[in-house]
Amino acid sequence: MNLDHLGGAKPFVDATSIGVLLASIDGAMPSIAALFTAIWAVLRVYETVTVQALVRRRRLARRLARRRARGSL
């Protein structure tokens, strides 16, 4: 998933997310807001270059293992 389509809104959404998290810890926001904040944070971490490289490496390893199991390598 790529969040690039949000463009300049990303920093605003990030700041809002942090604010909602702090408010939910303080008890001023319902816990559902904390859930959405956690989901947003996971999406942001998932789209980082490091995590994407790990995902690609794992997919490649799976493909190679399947080819080896079939005997095509």
Short mmCIF file of C-alpha atoms in Angstrom, two decimals:
data_model
loop_
_atom_site.label_atom_id
_atom_site.label_comp_id
_atom_site.label_asym_id
_atom_site.label_seq_id
_atom_site.Cartn_x
_atom_site.Cartn_y
_atom_site.Cartn_z
CA MET A 1 0.00 0.00 0.00
CA ASN A 2 1.35 3.38 -0.96
CA LEU A 3 0.14 6.57 0.70
CA ASP A 4 1.83 8.91 -1.81
CA HIS A 5 -1.54 9.99 -3.17
CA LEU A 6 -2.05 11.95 0.06
CA GLY A 7 0.80 14.29 -0.90
CA GLY A 8 1.13 17.24 1.47
CA ALA A 9 -1.62 15.93 3.73
CA LYS A 10 0.67 13.27 5.23
CA PRO A 11 2.32 15.57 7.81
CA PHE A 12 -1.08 16.92 8.83
CA VAL A 13 -2.52 13.42 9.21
CA ASP A 14 0.58 12.33 11.14
CA ALA A 15 0.24 15.26 13.54
CA THR A 16 -3.47 14.59 13.94
CA SER A 17 -2.72 10.93 14.57
CA ILE A 18 -0.26 11.78 17.34
CA GLY A 19 -2.75 14.22 18.87
CA VAL A 20 -5.51 11.61 18.84
CA LEU A 21 -3.19 9.06 20.42
CA LEU A 22 -2.25 11.43 23.23
CA ALA A 23 -5.89 12.42 23.77
CA SER A 24 -6.96 8.78 23.92
CA ILE A 25 -4.24 8.00 26.45
CA ASP A 26 -5.50 10.94 28.51
CA GLY A 27 -9.04 9.58 28.27
CA ALA A 28 -10.41 12.50 26.28
CA MET A 29 -11.01 10.42 23.15
CA PRO A 30 -12.74 7.09 22.71
CA SER A 31 -10.61 4.01 22.27
CA ILE A 32 -11.79 3.62 18.67
CA ALA A 33 -9.76 6.73 17.85
CA ALA A 34 -6.68 5.05 19.31
CA LEU A 35 -7.37 2.04 17.09
CA PHE A 36 -7.46 4.20 13.96
CA THR A 37 -4.27 5.91 15.10
CA ALA A 38 -2.56 2.56 15.52
CA ILE A 39 -3.71 1.47 12.05
CA TRP A 40 -2.34 4.69 10.54
CA ALA A 41 1.00 4.20 12.29
CA VAL A 42 1.26 0.61 11.02
CA LEU A 43 0.53 1.74 7.46
CA ARG A 44 3.19 4.42 7.69
CA VAL A 45 5.79 1.98 9.00
CA TYR A 46 4.82 -0.63 6.38
CA GLU A 47 5.42 1.82 3.53
CA THR A 48 8.96 2.69 4.66
CA VAL A 49 11.83 1.71 2.38
CA THR A 50 13.30 -0.66 4.97
CA VAL A 51 10.11 -2.66 5.48
CA GLN A 52 9.40 -2.78 1.75
CA ALA A 53 12.90 -4.15 1.12
CA LEU A 54 12.30 -6.87 3.72
CA VAL A 55 8.95 -7.74 2.15
CA ARG A 56 10.51 -7.96 -1.33
CA ARG A 57 13.35 -10.12 -0.05
CA ARG A 58 10.90 -12.49 1.64
CA ARG A 59 8.74 -12.77 -1.50
CA LEU A 60 11.81 -13.52 -3.59
CA ALA A 61 12.93 -16.22 -1.14
CA ARG A 62 9.47 -17.83 -1.31
CA ARG A 63 9.54 -17.85 -5.11
CA LEU A 64 12.99 -19.41 -5.15
CA ALA A 65 11.95 -22.05 -2.62
CA ARG A 66 8.92 -22.97 -4.76
CA ARG A 67 11.08 -23.26 -7.87
CA ARG A 68 13.58 -25.43 -6.02
CA ALA A 69 10.78 -27.66 -4.75
CA ARG A 70 9.48 -28.08 -8.31
CA GLY A 71 12.98 -28.82 -9.51
CA SER A 72 13.09 -26.00 -12.01
CA LEU A 73 16.33 -24.59 -10.57
#
